[in-house]
Amino acid sequence: MTANEAELVETPADAITGHSSGADWLARYNSSLMGVFGTPQRVLVRGAGCLVWDADGKEYLDLLGGIAVNALGHAHPFVTSVISSQLATLGHVSNFFTSPTQIALAEKLLAITNAPAGSKVFFANSGTEANEAAFKLARRNSDAKRTKIIALEGAFHGRTMGALALTAKEAYRAPFEPLPGGVVHIPFGDIEALRSAVDESTAAVFLEPIQGEAGVRPLSAEYLQAAREATTAAGALLILDEVQTGIGRTGKWLASEDAGIVPDAITLAKGLGGGFPIGALLTFGSTTSALLTAGQHGTTFGGNPVATAAALATLHAIESQGVLQNVQSVGEYLRAGISAVEAVAEVRGEGLLIGIDLTADIAPAMVTAALDAGFIINSPGPRTIRLAPPLILTTEQADRFLAALPSLIATATATTAKDAQ
Ligand SMILES: *Cc1c(COP(=O)(O)O)cnc(C)c1O
């Protein structure tokens, strides 16, 4: 076998793309890809477990997991083999037809979320699409007068127009107004503000049990319970966006589990397909499930055999490999280790969704320092770091990051000070 053939075996698309250095790829990226993401940090070519490699051969410990998506890390053997064999058998059928994996996944999701009788599932391809479906569900909870939809300050629900209307950040919203109307944003975590906002004109309340993009900010169980009470009393829907927090991210199937409430709907995406694109809206109980009727919503790709097989394989591996317990123990270990580091002001989150507040605005510089040192992390704010690693992260891998953390902070502090001069 020649060297070229060996590379073909590793990454089949090499035959089409050819090889370049990271710098060359990024120059080509900038002249051919739309600028909405800025220049990417690296060009990644390969992954295995919690590790990825860039086009120049450098290795990274992936502590972001494709933003809480790669639940089982990269190239998980079981998920990979199920996806490959499903694709080699039946890849797409449209929603004029169904397939065993679609039905089995819907049943499985209703089982792991303890959904009451009459609950149903709609499959989409992403988080924002799951929330679009939920937005339409909310609109259907209308006897004409129910026009108000409540979301929280700091909320992130996606980038398409309906989900964007629910998203709070002004910079994301302003360029695209007018957005679908009726959405109001109320202060985060303020039970009194919630109680006075929810009234007979309210169609739905959208909540993330832990706000991810806002820097990992958890709502208390009391808040979720108060939201359930207020919405039930007013006839409004309680819709939980567990796109980031669901599917084991917090060491439970759902982050909202411990609050002991039954919402009217939840949305899922990110970790659900183990890296393969899929989203879902779950409606709880037959009344809510009947709000969207035949012809009122749809998607061409949603719920296709490959995506639903990927999700089934992911859920099966999480269950059979003790992954939820791993999330709990490694998450606790990592958070305790981070808390002990000087210059860390606060550590938030649950399981392997971790927010770290630093004592100065050095988070963007820390992302750069971490990349140079071989770690992928994320800064959702100027002094906040987010970690959302694969749920299979080991204690040894957590230790590697903990050992490096003080020097990453020191480097980031130095470069930030230098840049300010
Ligand atoms: C990421 C995210 C979304 C949007 O998901 P996409 O797949 O990027 O469309 C929605 N809600 C929450 C809570 C998220 O974290």
CSV table of N, CA, C and O in Angstrom, one decimal, residues 128-244:
chain,number,residue,atom,x,y,z
A,128,THR,N,-33.1,24.3,16.7
A,128,THR,CA,-33.9,25.4,16.3
A,128,THR,C,-35.2,24.9,15.6
A,128,THR,O,-36.3,25.4,15.9
A,129,GLU,N,-35.1,23.8,14.9
A,129,GLU,CA,-36.3,23.2,14.2
A,129,GLU,C,-37.2,22.6,15.3
A,129,GLU,O,-38.5,22.7,15.1
A,130,ALA,N,-36.7,22.0,16.3
A,130,ALA,CA,-37.5,21.4,17.3
A,130,ALA,C,-38.3,22.6,18.0
A,130,ALA,O,-39.5,22.4,18.3
A,131,ASN,N,-37.6,23.7,18.2
A,131,ASN,CA,-38.2,24.8,18.9
A,131,ASN,C,-39.2,25.5,17.9
A,131,ASN,O,-40.2,26.1,18.4
A,132,GLU,N,-39.0,25.5,16.6
A,132,GLU,CA,-40.0,26.0,15.7
A,132,GLU,C,-41.3,25.2,15.8
A,132,GLU,O,-42.4,25.8,15.8
A,133,ALA,N,-41.1,23.9,15.9
A,133,ALA,CA,-42.3,23.1,16.1
A,133,ALA,C,-43.0,23.4,17.4
A,133,ALA,O,-44.3,23.5,17.4
A,134,ALA,N,-42.2,23.6,18.4
A,134,ALA,CA,-42.8,24.0,19.7
A,134,ALA,C,-43.5,25.3,19.7
A,134,ALA,O,-44.6,25.5,20.3
A,135,PHE,N,-42.9,26.3,18.9
A,135,PHE,CA,-43.5,27.6,18.8
A,135,PHE,C,-44.9,27.5,18.1
A,135,PHE,O,-45.9,28.1,18.5
A,136,LYS,N,-45.0,26.6,17.1
A,136,LYS,CA,-46.2,26.4,16.4
A,136,LYS,C,-47.2,25.7,17.3
A,136,LYS,O,-48.4,26.0,17.3
A,137,LEU,N,-46.7,24.8,18.1
A,137,LEU,CA,-47.6,24.2,19.1
A,137,LEU,C,-48.2,25.2,20.1
A,137,LEU,O,-49.4,25.2,20.4
A,138,ALA,N,-47.3,26.2,20.5
A,138,ALA,CA,-47.8,27.2,21.4
A,138,ALA,C,-48.9,28.1,20.7
A,138,ALA,O,-49.9,28.5,21.3
A,139,ARG,N,-48.6,28.4,19.4
A,139,ARG,CA,-49.6,29.2,18.7
A,139,ARG,C,-51.0,28.5,18.6
A,139,ARG,O,-52.0,29.1,18.6
A,140,ARG,N,-50.9,27.2,18.6
A,140,ARG,CA,-52.2,26.4,18.5
A,140,ARG,C,-52.9,26.4,19.8
A,140,ARG,O,-54.1,26.0,19.9
A,141,ASN,N,-52.2,26.7,20.9
A,141,ASN,CA,-52.9,26.8,22.2
A,141,ASN,C,-53.5,28.2,22.3
A,141,ASN,O,-53.2,29.0,23.2
A,142,SER,N,-54.4,28.5,21.4
A,142,SER,CA,-54.9,29.8,21.3
A,142,SER,C,-56.4,29.8,21.0
A,142,SER,O,-56.8,29.2,20.0
A,143,ASP,N,-57.1,30.4,21.9
A,143,ASP,CA,-58.5,30.7,21.6
A,143,ASP,C,-58.5,32.1,21.2
A,143,ASP,O,-59.2,32.9,21.8
A,144,ALA,N,-57.7,32.5,20.2
A,144,ALA,CA,-57.6,33.8,19.7
A,144,ALA,C,-57.0,34.8,20.7
A,144,ALA,O,-56.1,35.7,20.3
A,145,LYS,N,-57.3,34.8,21.9
A,145,LYS,CA,-56.8,35.7,22.9
A,145,LYS,C,-55.4,35.4,23.4
A,145,LYS,O,-54.7,36.3,23.9
A,146,ARG,N,-55.0,34.2,23.3
A,146,ARG,CA,-53.7,33.8,23.9
A,146,ARG,C,-52.6,34.1,22.9
A,146,ARG,O,-52.2,33.3,22.1
A,147,THR,N,-52.1,35.3,23.0
A,147,THR,CA,-51.0,35.7,22.0
A,147,THR,C,-49.6,35.8,22.7
A,147,THR,O,-48.6,35.9,22.0
A,148,LYS,N,-49.6,35.8,24.0
A,148,LYS,CA,-48.3,36.1,24.7
A,148,LYS,C,-47.5,34.8,24.9
A,148,LYS,O,-48.1,33.7,25.3
A,149,ILE,N,-46.3,34.8,24.5
A,149,ILE,CA,-45.3,33.7,24.8
A,149,ILE,C,-44.2,34.3,25.7
A,149,ILE,O,-43.6,35.3,25.3
A,150,ILE,N,-43.9,33.6,26.7
A,150,ILE,CA,-42.9,34.1,27.7
A,150,ILE,C,-41.6,33.3,27.6
A,150,ILE,O,-41.7,32.1,27.6
A,151,ALA,N,-40.5,34.0,27.5
A,151,ALA,CA,-39.2,33.4,27.6
A,151,ALA,C,-38.4,34.2,28.6
A,151,ALA,O,-38.8,35.3,29.1
A,152,LEU,N,-37.2,33.8,28.9
A,152,LEU,CA,-36.4,34.5,29.9
A,152,LEU,C,-35.2,35.3,29.3
A,152,LEU,O,-34.7,35.0,28.2
A,153,GLU,N,-34.9,36.3,30.0
A,153,GLU,CA,-33.7,37.1,29.7
A,153,GLU,C,-32.5,36.1,29.7
A,153,GLU,O,-32.4,35.3,30.6
A,154,GLY,N,-31.6,36.2,28.7
A,154,GLY,CA,-30.5,35.3,28.6
A,154,GLY,C,-30.8,34.1,27.8
A,154,GLY,O,-29.9,33.3,27.5
A,155,ALA,N,-32.1,33.9,27.4
A,155,ALA,CA,-32.5,32.7,26.7
A,155,ALA,C,-31.9,32.5,25.4
A,155,ALA,O,-31.7,33.5,24.6
A,156,PHE,N,-31.5,31.3,25.0
A,156,PHE,CA,-31.1,30.9,23.7
A,156,PHE,C,-31.9,29.8,23.2
A,156,PHE,O,-31.9,28.7,23.8
A,157,HIS,N,-32.7,30.0,22.1
A,157,HIS,CA,-33.5,28.9,21.6
A,157,HIS,C,-33.3,28.6,20.2
A,157,HIS,O,-34.0,27.8,19.6
A,158,GLY,N,-32.4,29.3,19.5
A,158,GLY,CA,-32.0,29.0,18.1
A,158,GLY,C,-32.1,30.2,17.3
A,158,GLY,O,-32.4,31.3,17.7
A,159,ARG,N,-31.8,30.1,16.0
A,159,ARG,CA,-31.5,31.2,15.1
A,159,ARG,C,-32.6,31.3,14.0
A,159,ARG,O,-32.5,32.3,13.2
A,160,THR,N,-33.5,30.4,13.8
A,160,THR,CA,-34.5,30.6,12.8
A,160,THR,C,-35.6,31.6,13.4
A,160,THR,O,-35.6,31.8,14.6
A,161,MET,N,-36.5,32.1,12.5
A,161,MET,CA,-37.2,33.3,13.0
A,161,MET,C,-38.1,33.1,14.2
A,161,MET,O,-38.1,33.9,15.1
A,162,GLY,N,-38.7,31.9,14.3
A,162,GLY,CA,-39.6,31.7,15.5
A,162,GLY,C,-38.7,31.5,16.8
A,162,GLY,O,-38.9,32.1,17.8
A,163,ALA,N,-37.7,30.6,16.6
A,163,ALA,CA,-36.8,30.4,17.7
A,163,ALA,C,-36.0,31.7,18.1
A,163,ALA,O,-35.7,31.9,19.3
A,164,LEU,N,-35.7,32.5,17.1
A,164,LEU,CA,-35.0,33.7,17.3
A,164,LEU,C,-35.9,34.7,18.1
A,164,LEU,O,-35.4,35.5,18.9
A,165,ALA,N,-37.2,34.7,17.8
A,165,ALA,CA,-38.1,35.5,18.6
A,165,ALA,C,-38.1,35.1,20.1
A,165,ALA,O,-38.2,36.0,21.0
A,166,LEU,N,-37.8,33.8,20.4
A,166,LEU,CA,-37.7,33.4,21.8
A,166,LEU,C,-36.3,33.7,22.4
A,166,LEU,O,-36.2,33.8,23.6
A,167,THR,N,-35.3,33.8,21.5
A,167,THR,CA,-34.0,34.1,22.0
A,167,THR,C,-33.9,35.6,22.4
A,167,THR,O,-34.4,36.4,21.8
A,168,ALA,N,-33.1,35.8,23.5
A,168,ALA,CA,-33.2,37.1,24.1
A,168,ALA,C,-32.1,38.1,23.5
A,168,ALA,O,-32.4,39.3,23.5
A,169,LYS,N,-31.0,37.6,23.1
A,169,LYS,CA,-29.8,38.5,22.8
A,169,LYS,C,-30.2,39.5,21.7
A,169,LYS,O,-30.5,39.1,20.6
A,170,GLU,N,-30.0,40.8,22.0
A,170,GLU,CA,-30.4,41.8,21.1
A,170,GLU,C,-29.6,41.8,19.8
A,170,GLU,O,-30.1,42.0,18.7
A,171,ALA,N,-28.3,41.5,19.9
A,171,ALA,CA,-27.4,41.5,18.7
A,171,ALA,C,-27.9,40.4,17.7
A,171,ALA,O,-27.7,40.6,16.5
A,172,TYR,N,-28.5,39.3,18.2
A,172,TYR,CA,-28.9,38.3,17.3
A,172,TYR,C,-30.3,38.6,16.7
A,172,TYR,O,-30.6,38.3,15.6
A,173,ARG,N,-31.1,39.4,17.5
A,173,ARG,CA,-32.5,39.7,17.1
A,173,ARG,C,-32.6,40.9,16.1
A,173,ARG,O,-33.3,40.9,15.1
A,174,ALA,N,-32.0,42.0,16.6
A,174,ALA,CA,-32.2,43.3,16.0
A,174,ALA,C,-32.1,43.3,14.5
A,174,ALA,O,-33.0,43.9,13.8
A,175,PRO,N,-31.1,42.7,13.9
A,175,PRO,CA,-31.0,42.8,12.4
A,175,PRO,C,-32.1,42.2,11.6
A,175,PRO,O,-32.2,42.4,10.4
A,176,PHE,N,-33.0,41.4,12.3
A,176,PHE,CA,-34.0,40.6,11.6
A,176,PHE,C,-35.4,40.9,12.0
A,176,PHE,O,-36.3,40.2,11.6
A,177,GLU,N,-35.6,42.0,12.7
A,177,GLU,CA,-37.0,42.4,13.0
A,177,GLU,C,-37.7,42.9,11.8
A,177,GLU,O,-37.1,43.4,10.9
A,178,PRO,N,-39.0,42.7,11.7
A,178,PRO,CA,-39.9,42.2,12.8
A,178,PRO,C,-39.8,40.6,12.8
A,178,PRO,O,-39.9,40.0,11.8
A,179,LEU,N,-39.8,40.1,14.1
A,179,LEU,CA,-39.8,38.7,14.3
A,179,LEU,C,-41.3,38.3,14.7
A,179,LEU,O,-42.1,39.2,15.0
A,180,PRO,N,-41.6,37.1,14.6
A,180,PRO,CA,-42.9,36.6,15.1
A,180,PRO,C,-43.3,37.3,16.4
A,180,PRO,O,-42.5,37.3,17.3
A,181,GLY,N,-44.5,37.8,16.5
A,181,GLY,CA,-44.8,38.7,17.6
A,181,GLY,C,-45.3,38.0,18.9
A,181,GLY,O,-45.6,36.8,18.8
A,182,GLY,N,-45.4,38.7,19.9
A,182,GLY,CA,-46.1,38.2,21.1
A,182,GLY,C,-45.1,37.7,22.2
A,182,GLY,O,-45.5,37.4,23.3
A,183,VAL,N,-43.8,37.7,21.9
A,183,VAL,CA,-42.9,37.1,22.8
A,183,VAL,C,-42.4,38.2,23.8
A,183,VAL,O,-42.0,39.3,23.4
A,184,VAL,N,-42.4,37.9,25.1
A,184,VAL,CA,-41.9,38.8,26.1
A,184,VAL,C,-40.8,38.1,26.9
A,184,VAL,O,-40.9,36.9,27.1
A,185,HIS,N,-39.7,38.8,27.2
A,185,HIS,CA,-38.6,38.2,28.0
A,185,HIS,C,-38.7,38.8,29.4
A,185,HIS,O,-38.7,40.0,29.6
A,186,ILE,N,-38.7,37.9,30.4
A,186,ILE,CA,-38.8,38.3,31.8
A,186,ILE,C,-37.5,38.0,32.5
A,186,ILE,O,-36.7,37.1,32.1
A,187,PRO,N,-37.2,38.7,33.7
A,187,PRO,CA,-36.0,38.4,34.4
A,187,PRO,C,-35.7,37.0,34.7
A,187,PRO,O,-36.6,36.3,35.1
A,188,PHE,N,-34.5,36.6,34.6
A,188,PHE,CA,-34.1,35.2,34.8
A,188,PHE,C,-34.2,34.8,36.3
A,188,PHE,O,-33.8,35.5,37.2
A,189,GLY,N,-34.9,33.6,36.5
A,189,GLY,CA,-35.0,33.0,37.8
A,189,GLY,C,-35.8,33.8,38.9
A,189,GLY,O,-35.8,33.4,40.1
A,190,ASP,N,-36.6,34.8,38.4
A,190,ASP,CA,-37.4,35.6,39.4
A,190,ASP,C,-38.8,35.1,39.4
A,190,ASP,O,-39.6,35.3,38.5
A,191,ILE,N,-39.1,34.3,40.5
A,191,ILE,CA,-40.4,33.6,40.6
A,191,ILE,C,-41.6,34.6,40.6
A,191,ILE,O,-42.6,34.4,39.9
A,192,GLU,N,-41.4,35.8,41.3
A,192,GLU,CA,-42.5,36.8,41.3
A,192,GLU,C,-42.7,37.3,39.9
A,192,GLU,O,-43.9,37.5,39.5
A,193,ALA,N,-41.7,37.6,39.2
A,193,ALA,CA,-41.8,38.2,37.8
A,193,ALA,C,-42.6,37.2,37.0
A,193,ALA,O,-43.4,37.5,36.1
A,194,LEU,N,-42.3,35.9,37.2
A,194,LEU,CA,-42.9,34.9,36.4
A,194,LEU,C,-44.4,34.8,36.7
A,194,LEU,O,-45.3,34.8,35.8
A,195,ARG,N,-44.7,34.8,38.0
A,195,ARG,CA,-46.1,34.7,38.4
A,195,ARG,C,-46.9,35.9,37.9
A,195,ARG,O,-48.1,35.7,37.5
A,196,SER,N,-46.3,37.1,37.9
A,196,SER,CA,-47.1,38.2,37.4
A,196,SER,C,-47.2,38.3,35.9
A,196,SER,O,-48.1,38.9,35.4
A,197,ALA,N,-46.3,37.6,35.2
A,197,ALA,CA,-46.3,37.7,33.8
A,197,ALA,C,-47.3,36.6,33.2
A,197,ALA,O,-47.9,36.9,32.1
A,198,VAL,N,-47.4,35.5,33.8
A,198,VAL,CA,-48.3,34.4,33.3
A,198,VAL,C,-49.7,34.7,33.6
A,198,VAL,O,-50.1,34.8,34.7
A,199,ASP,N,-50.5,34.9,32.5
A,199,ASP,CA,-51.9,35.2,32.7
A,199,ASP,C,-52.8,34.5,31.6
A,199,ASP,O,-52.3,33.7,30.9
A,200,GLU,N,-54.0,34.9,31.6
A,200,GLU,CA,-55.0,34.2,30.7
A,200,GLU,C,-54.6,34.5,29.2
A,200,GLU,O,-55.2,33.8,28.3
A,201,SER,N,-53.8,35.5,28.9
A,201,SER,CA,-53.4,35.7,27.5
A,201,SER,C,-52.1,35.0,27.1
A,201,SER,O,-51.6,35.2,26.0
A,202,THR,N,-51.6,34.2,28.1
A,202,THR,CA,-50.3,33.5,27.8
A,202,THR,C,-50.6,32.1,27.1
A,202,THR,O,-51.3,31.3,27.6
A,203,ALA,N,-49.9,31.9,26.0
A,203,ALA,CA,-50.0,30.7,25.3
A,203,ALA,C,-49.0,29.7,25.8
A,203,ALA,O,-49.3,28.5,25.9
A,204,ALA,N,-47.8,30.1,26.1
A,204,ALA,CA,-46.8,29.2,26.6
A,204,ALA,C,-45.6,29.9,27.3
A,204,ALA,O,-45.4,31.1,27.1
A,205,VAL,N,-44.9,29.2,28.1
A,205,VAL,CA,-43.7,29.6,28.7
A,205,VAL,C,-42.6,28.7,28.3
A,205,VAL,O,-42.7,27.5,28.4
A,206,PHE,N,-41.5,29.3,27.7
A,206,PHE,CA,-40.4,28.5,27.3
A,206,PHE,C,-39.2,28.7,28.3
A,206,PHE,O,-38.8,29.8,28.6
A,207,LEU,N,-38.7,27.6,28.8
A,207,LEU,CA,-37.6,27.6,29.7
A,207,LEU,C,-36.5,26.6,29.4
A,207,LEU,O,-36.7,25.5,29.0
A,208,GLU,N,-35.2,27.1,29.5
A,208,GLU,CA,-34.1,26.1,29.5
A,208,GLU,C,-33.8,25.8,31.0
A,208,GLU,O,-33.5,26.7,31.8
A,209,PRO,N,-33.8,24.5,31.4
A,209,PRO,CA,-33.6,24.2,32.9
A,209,PRO,C,-32.2,24.7,33.3
A,209,PRO,O,-32.0,25.2,34.4
A,210,ILE,N,-31.2,24.7,32.4
A,210,ILE,CA,-29.9,25.4,32.6
A,210,ILE,C,-29.7,26.2,31.3
A,210,ILE,O,-29.6,25.6,30.3
A,211,GLN,N,-29.6,27.5,31.4
A,211,GLN,CA,-29.2,28.2,30.2
A,211,GLN,C,-27.8,28.0,29.8
A,211,GLN,O,-26.9,28.2,30.6
A,212,GLY,N,-27.6,27.4,28.6
A,212,GLY,CA,-26.3,27.0,28.2
A,212,GLY,C,-25.5,28.2,27.6
A,212,GLY,O,-24.4,28.5,28.1
A,213,GLU,N,-26.1,28.8,26.5
A,213,GLU,CA,-25.3,29.9,25.8
A,213,GLU,C,-25.1,31.1,26.7
A,213,GLU,O,-24.2,31.8,26.5
A,214,ALA,N,-26.0,31.3,27.7
A,214,ALA,CA,-25.8,32.4,28.6
A,214,ALA,C,-24.7,32.2,29.7
A,214,ALA,O,-24.5,33.0,30.5
A,215,GLY,N,-24.0,31.0,29.6
A,215,GLY,CA,-22.9,30.8,30.5
A,215,GLY,C,-23.2,29.7,31.6
A,215,GLY,O,-22.6,29.8,32.6
A,216,VAL,N,-24.1,28.8,31.3
A,216,VAL,CA,-24.4,27.7,32.2
A,216,VAL,C,-25.1,28.3,33.5
A,216,VAL,O,-24.4,28.3,34.5
A,217,ARG,N,-26.3,28.7,33.3
A,217,ARG,CA,-27.0,29.3,34.5
A,217,ARG,C,-28.2,28.4,34.8
A,217,ARG,O,-29.2,28.4,34.0
A,218,PRO,N,-28.2,27.7,35.9
A,218,PRO,CA,-29.3,26.8,36.2
A,218,PRO,C,-30.5,27.5,36.9
A,218,PRO,O,-30.4,28.5,37.7
A,219,LEU,N,-31.7,27.1,36.5
A,219,LEU,CA,-32.9,27.5,37.2
A,219,LEU,C,-33.1,26.5,38.4
A,219,LEU,O,-32.8,25.3,38.2
A,220,SER,N,-33.6,27.0,39.5
A,220,SER,CA,-33.8,26.1,40.6
A,220,SER,C,-35.0,25.2,40.4
A,220,SER,O,-35.9,25.5,39.6
A,221,ALA,N,-35.1,24.1,41.1
A,221,ALA,CA,-36.3,23.3,41.1
A,221,ALA,C,-37.5,24.0,41.5
A,221,ALA,O,-38.6,23.8,40.9
A,222,GLU,N,-37.4,24.9,42.5
A,222,GLU,CA,-38.5,25.7,42.9
A,222,GLU,C,-39.1,26.6,41.7
A,222,GLU,O,-40.3,26.8,41.6
A,223,TYR,N,-38.2,27.1,41.0
A,223,TYR,CA,-38.6,28.0,39.8
A,223,TYR,C,-39.4,27.1,38.8
A,223,TYR,O,-40.4,27.5,38.4
A,224,LEU,N,-38.9,25.9,38.5
A,224,LEU,CA,-39.6,25.1,37.5
A,224,LEU,C,-40.9,24.7,38.1
A,224,LEU,O,-41.9,24.6,37.4
A,225,GLN,N,-41.0,24.4,39.4
A,225,GLN,CA,-42.3,24.0,40.0
A,225,GLN,C,-43.2,25.2,40.0
A,225,GLN,O,-44.4,25.0,39.7
A,226,ALA,N,-42.7,26.4,40.3
A,226,ALA,CA,-43.6,27.6,40.2
A,226,ALA,C,-44.1,27.8,38.8
A,226,ALA,O,-45.2,28.2,38.5
A,227,ALA,N,-43.2,27.5,37.8
A,227,ALA,CA,-43.6,27.7,36.4
A,227,ALA,C,-44.7,26.7,36.0
A,227,ALA,O,-45.7,27.1,35.3
A,228,ARG,N,-44.6,25.5,36.5
A,228,ARG,CA,-45.6,24.5,36.3
A,228,ARG,C,-47.0,25.0,36.9
A,228,ARG,O,-48.0,24.9,36.3
A,229,GLU,N,-46.9,25.4,38.1
A,229,GLU,CA,-48.2,25.9,38.8
A,229,GLU,C,-48.8,27.0,38.1
A,229,GLU,O,-50.0,27.0,37.8
A,230,ALA,N,-48.0,28.0,37.7
A,230,ALA,CA,-48.5,29.2,37.1
A,230,ALA,C,-49.1,28.9,35.7
A,230,ALA,O,-50.2,29.4,35.4
A,231,THR,N,-48.4,28.1,35.0
A,231,THR,CA,-48.9,27.8,33.6
A,231,THR,C,-50.2,26.9,33.7
A,231,THR,O,-51.1,27.2,32.9
A,232,THR,N,-50.2,26.0,34.6
A,232,THR,CA,-51.4,25.2,34.7
A,232,THR,C,-52.6,26.0,35.1
A,232,THR,O,-53.7,25.9,34.5
A,233,ALA,N,-52.4,26.9,36.1
A,233,ALA,CA,-53.5,27.8,36.5
A,233,ALA,C,-54.0,28.6,35.4
A,233,ALA,O,-55.2,28.9,35.3
A,234,ALA,N,-53.1,29.1,34.5
A,234,ALA,CA,-53.5,30.0,33.4
A,234,ALA,C,-53.9,29.3,32.1
A,234,ALA,O,-54.4,30.0,31.2
A,235,GLY,N,-53.8,28.0,32.1
A,235,GLY,CA,-54.1,27.3,30.8
A,235,GLY,C,-53.0,27.5,29.8
A,235,GLY,O,-53.2,27.3,28.6
A,236,ALA,N,-51.8,27.9,30.2
A,236,ALA,CA,-50.7,28.1,29.3
A,236,ALA,C,-49.8,26.8,29.3
A,236,ALA,O,-49.8,26.0,30.2
A,237,LEU,N,-49.1,26.6,28.2
A,237,LEU,CA,-48.2,25.4,28.1
A,237,LEU,C,-46.8,25.7,28.7
A,237,LEU,O,-46.3,26.9,28.6
A,238,LEU,N,-46.3,24.7,29.4
A,238,LEU,CA,-44.9,24.9,29.9
A,238,LEU,C,-44.0,24.0,29.0
A,238,LEU,O,-44.2,22.8,28.9
A,239,ILE,N,-43.1,24.7,28.2
A,239,ILE,CA,-42.3,24.0,27.3
A,239,ILE,C,-40.8,24.1,27.7
A,239,ILE,O,-40.3,25.2,27.9
A,240,LEU,N,-40.2,23.0,27.9
A,240,LEU,CA,-38.8,23.0,28.4
A,240,LEU,C,-37.9,22.7,27.2
A,240,LEU,O,-38.0,21.7,26.5
A,241,ASP,N,-36.9,23.6,27.0
A,241,ASP,CA,-35.9,23.4,25.9
A,241,ASP,C,-34.8,22.7,26.6
A,241,ASP,O,-33.9,23.3,27.3
A,242,GLU,N,-34.7,21.4,26.3
A,242,GLU,CA,-33.6,20.6,26.8
A,242,GLU,C,-32.7,20.2,25.7
A,242,GLU,O,-32.0,19.1,25.7
A,243,VAL,N,-32.6,21.1,24.7
A,243,VAL,CA,-31.7,20.8,23.5
A,243,VAL,C,-30.3,20.6,24.0
A,243,VAL,O,-29.6,19.7,23.5
A,244,GLN,N,-29.8,21.4,24.9
A,244,GLN,CA,-28.4,21.3,25.4
A,244,GLN,C,-28.3,20.5,26.6
A,244,GLN,O,-27.3,19.8,26.8
